[in-house]
PDB file of C-alpha atoms in Angstrom:
ATOM      1  CA  GLN C   1      14.894 -17.980 -15.283  1.00 92.00           C
ATOM      2  CA  VAL C   2      13.840 -15.476 -12.687  1.00 96.00           C
ATOM      3  CA  GLN C   3      16.038 -12.736 -11.277  1.00 97.00           C
ATOM      4  CA  LEU C   4      15.512 -10.309  -8.424  1.00 98.00           C
ATOM      5  CA  VAL C   5      17.876  -7.361  -8.366  1.00 96.00           C
ATOM      6  CA  GLU C   6      18.075  -5.049  -5.368  1.00 96.00           C
ATOM      7  CA  SER C   7      19.541  -1.575  -5.178  1.00 95.00           C
ATOM      8  CA  GLY C   8      19.660   1.376  -2.829  1.00 97.00           C
ATOM      9  CA  GLY C   9      21.705   0.154   0.106  1.00 95.00           C
ATOM     10  CA  GLY C  10      24.526   2.153   1.589  1.00 97.00           C
ATOM     11  CA  LEU C  11      26.063   3.825   4.614  1.00 98.00           C
ATOM     12  CA  VAL C  12      24.026   6.433   6.474  1.00 98.00           C
ATOM     13  CA  GLN C  13      23.987   8.141   9.844  1.00 98.00           C
ATOM     14  CA  ALA C  14      21.413   7.258  12.482  1.00 98.00           C
ATOM     15  CA  GLY C  15      18.184   9.157  11.886  1.00 98.00           C
ATOM     16  CA  GLU C  16      18.649   9.339   8.138  1.00 98.00           C
ATOM     17  CA  SER C  17      16.676   7.575   5.414  1.00 98.00           C
ATOM     18  CA  LEU C  18      17.265   5.088   2.626  1.00 98.00           C
ATOM     19  CA  ARG C  19      15.045   3.639  -0.083  1.00 98.00           C
ATOM     20  CA  LEU C  20      15.602   0.110  -1.299  1.00 98.00           C
ATOM     21  CA  SER C  21      14.336  -1.089  -4.653  1.00 98.00           C
ATOM     22  CA  CYS C  22      13.906  -4.580  -6.062  1.00 98.00           C
ATOM     23  CA  VAL C  23      12.855  -5.533  -9.566  1.00 98.00           C
ATOM     24  CA  ALA C  24      11.889  -9.042 -10.602  1.00 98.00           C
ATOM     25  CA  SER C  25      12.443 -10.122 -14.189  1.00 97.00           C
ATOM     26  CA  GLY C  26      12.453 -13.215 -16.350  1.00 97.00           C
ATOM     27  CA  THR C  27       9.918 -15.937 -16.988  1.00 96.00           C
ATOM     28  CA  ILE C  28       7.294 -14.637 -14.592  1.00 96.00           C
ATOM     29  CA  PHE C  29       3.594 -15.415 -15.018  1.00 96.00           C
ATOM     30  CA  SER C  30       2.345 -13.827 -11.818  1.00 95.00           C
ATOM     31  CA  ILE C  31       3.688 -12.585  -8.504  1.00 96.00           C
ATOM     32  CA  ASN C  32       1.928 -13.159  -5.215  1.00 95.00           C
ATOM     33  CA  ALA C  33       3.741 -11.680  -2.247  1.00 96.00           C
ATOM     34  CA  MET C  34       6.851  -9.550  -2.353  1.00 97.00           C
ATOM     35  CA  GLY C  35       8.794  -8.666   0.719  1.00 98.00           C
ATOM     36  CA  TRP C  36      11.994  -7.658   2.403  1.00 98.00           C
ATOM     37  CA  TYR C  37      14.076  -9.648   4.845  1.00 98.00           C
ATOM     38  CA  ARG C  38      17.318  -8.798   6.583  1.00 98.00           C
ATOM     39  CA  GLN C  39      20.185 -10.628   8.168  1.00 98.00           C
ATOM     40  CA  ALA C  40      22.588  -9.046  10.604  1.00 97.00           C
ATOM     41  CA  PRO C  41      25.968 -10.619  11.404  1.00 93.00           C
ATOM     42  CA  GLY C  42      25.565 -13.626  13.659  1.00 95.00           C
ATOM     43  CA  LYS C  43      21.776 -13.517  13.461  1.00 97.00           C
ATOM     44  CA  GLN C  44      19.114 -15.381  11.538  1.00 97.00           C
ATOM     45  CA  ARG C  45      17.392 -13.858   8.559  1.00 98.00           C
ATOM     46  CA  GLU C  46      14.206 -12.103   9.640  1.00 98.00           C
ATOM     47  CA  LEU C  47      11.151 -10.691   7.956  1.00 98.00           C
ATOM     48  CA  VAL C  48      11.111  -6.905   7.729  1.00 98.00           C
ATOM     49  CA  ALA C  49       8.009  -6.215   5.664  1.00 98.00           C
ATOM     50  CA  VAL C  50       5.752  -8.041   3.248  1.00 98.00           C
ATOM     51  CA  ALA C  51       3.224  -6.927   0.650  1.00 95.00           C
ATOM     52  CA  PRO C  52       0.890  -9.663  -0.570  1.00 92.00           C
ATOM     53  CA  SER C  53      -1.007  -9.275  -3.816  1.00 86.00           C
ATOM     54  CA  ASN C  54      -4.200  -8.326  -1.934  1.00 84.00           C
ATOM     55  CA  GLY C  55      -2.817  -4.889  -1.161  1.00 83.00           C
ATOM     56  CA  ARG C  56      -2.256  -5.481   2.527  1.00 92.00           C
ATOM     57  CA  THR C  57       1.104  -4.952   4.206  1.00 96.00           C
ATOM     58  CA  ASP C  58       2.702  -6.317   7.332  1.00 96.00           C
ATOM     59  CA  TYR C  59       5.783  -5.252   9.261  1.00 98.00           C
ATOM     60  CA  ALA C  60       8.106  -6.501  11.921  1.00 98.00           C
ATOM     61  CA  ASP C  61       7.379  -4.744  15.195  1.00 98.00           C
ATOM     62  CA  SER C  62      10.884  -3.286  15.223  1.00 98.00           C
ATOM     63  CA  VAL C  63      10.259  -1.273  12.039  1.00 98.00           C
ATOM     64  CA  LYS C  64       6.592  -0.314  12.362  1.00 98.00           C
ATOM     65  CA  GLY C  65       6.110   3.411  11.939  1.00 98.00           C
ATOM     66  CA  ARG C  66       9.560   3.861  10.394  1.00 98.00           C
ATOM     67  CA  PHE C  67       9.579   1.634   7.289  1.00 98.00           C
ATOM     68  CA  THR C  68       7.075   1.547   4.444  1.00 98.00           C
ATOM     69  CA  ILE C  69       6.802  -1.167   1.829  1.00 98.00           C
ATOM     70  CA  SER C  70       5.184  -0.516  -1.533  1.00 97.00           C
ATOM     71  CA  ARG C  71       4.787  -2.297  -4.831  1.00 96.00           C
ATOM     72  CA  ASP C  72       4.564  -1.330  -8.473  1.00 95.00           C
ATOM     73  CA  ASN C  73       2.966  -4.328 -10.113  1.00 94.00           C
ATOM     74  CA  THR C  74       3.424  -2.841 -13.579  1.00 95.00           C
ATOM     75  CA  LYS C  75       7.187  -3.089 -13.049  1.00 96.00           C
ATOM     76  CA  ASN C  76       7.271  -6.244 -10.886  1.00 96.00           C
ATOM     77  CA  ALA C  77       8.950  -4.037  -8.310  1.00 97.00           C
ATOM     78  CA  VAL C  78       8.892  -3.653  -4.556  1.00 97.00           C
ATOM     79  CA  TYR C  79      10.331  -0.811  -2.528  1.00 98.00           C
ATOM     80  CA  LEU C  80      11.246  -0.253   1.091  1.00 98.00           C
ATOM     81  CA  GLN C  81      11.343   3.289   2.376  1.00 98.00           C
ATOM     82  CA  MET C  82      13.364   3.306   5.576  1.00 98.00           C
ATOM     83  CA  ASN C  83      13.171   6.394   7.773  1.00 98.00           C
ATOM     84  CA  SER C  84      14.649   7.192  11.168  1.00 98.00           C
ATOM     85  CA  LEU C  85      17.248   4.500  10.718  1.00 98.00           C
ATOM     86  CA  LYS C  86      18.919   3.062  13.783  1.00 98.00           C
ATOM     87  CA  SER C  87      22.222   1.253  14.224  1.00 97.00           C
ATOM     88  CA  GLU C  88      20.276  -1.946  14.875  1.00 97.00           C
ATOM     89  CA  ASP C  89      18.883  -1.745  11.331  1.00 98.00           C
ATOM     90  CA  THR C  90      22.350  -2.549  10.020  1.00 98.00           C
ATOM     91  CA  ALA C  91      22.104  -5.743   7.992  1.00 98.00           C
ATOM     92  CA  VAL C  92      22.080  -7.225   4.537  1.00 98.00           C
ATOM     93  CA  TYR C  93      18.603  -6.703   3.132  1.00 98.00           C
ATOM     94  CA  TYR C  94      17.128  -9.298   0.804  1.00 98.00           C
ATOM     95  CA  CYS C  95      14.192  -9.028  -1.548  1.00 98.00           C
ATOM     96  CA  ASN C  96      11.872 -12.018  -1.821  1.00 98.00           C
ATOM     97  CA  ALA C  97       9.073 -12.842  -4.231  1.00 98.00           C
ATOM     98  CA  GLY C  98       6.594 -15.675  -4.220  1.00 97.00           C
ATOM     99  CA  LEU C  99       5.625 -16.202  -7.833  1.00 96.00           C
ATOM    100  CA  ILE C 100       4.529 -18.524 -10.604  1.00 96.00           C
ATOM    101  CA  THR C 101       6.724 -18.884 -13.660  1.00 96.00           C
ATOM    102  CA  THR C 102       5.482 -19.094 -17.224  1.00 96.00           C
ATOM    103  CA  ARG C 103       5.993 -22.858 -16.985  1.00 96.00           C
ATOM    104  CA  GLY C 104       3.565 -23.045 -14.090  1.00 95.00           C
ATOM    105  CA  VAL C 105       6.165 -23.556 -11.387  1.00 95.00           C
ATOM    106  CA  MET C 106       5.429 -21.911  -8.058  1.00 96.00           C
ATOM    107  CA  GLY C 107       8.416 -20.863  -6.022  1.00 96.00           C
ATOM    108  CA  SER C 108      10.118 -18.406  -3.710  1.00 97.00           C
ATOM    109  CA  TYR C 109      12.934 -16.366  -5.166  1.00 97.00           C
ATOM    110  CA  TRP C 110      15.597 -14.231  -3.529  1.00 98.00           C
ATOM    111  CA  GLY C 111      17.726 -11.322  -4.559  1.00 97.00           C
ATOM    112  CA  GLN C 112      21.451 -11.179  -3.951  1.00 97.00           C
ATOM    113  CA  GLY C 113      21.140  -8.781  -1.024  1.00 97.00           C
ATOM    114  CA  THR C 114      22.131  -5.180  -0.452  1.00 97.00           C
ATOM    115  CA  GLN C 115      24.094  -3.916   2.530  1.00 98.00           C
ATOM    116  CA  VAL C 116      22.607  -1.269   4.780  1.00 98.00           C
ATOM    117  CA  THR C 117      24.922   0.179   7.389  1.00 98.00           C
ATOM    118  CA  VAL C 118      23.740   2.730   9.936  1.00 98.00           C
ATOM    119  CA  SER C 119      26.390   4.478  11.976  1.00 97.00           C
ATOM    120  CA  SER C 120      25.516   5.995  15.335  1.00 90.00           C
TER     121      SER C 120
END
């Protein structure tokens, strides 16, 4: 089994910062991309940032210059540093990992989500 566990969400004021963490564990052989998505009430889940295994990163236009994604491959972890938060960043944030299990199964796995609320 594979598990992704997120942490770091919370309630902050506009302009403040938060750092989300996600650790993948279980029967993992290798991890390709890791990323963060978010879903606000009444909206579809959207990509926030992604970090493929090649070291590149990509961001949604709405968070460029404010959010930074990073990985620690020794810990199977991905982080999202969120600065200058805005009320429109309020959402449930989900960690995602594209990986291969020790049984050779390739799949996309999700965390349970962590709530980020930004008050204006």
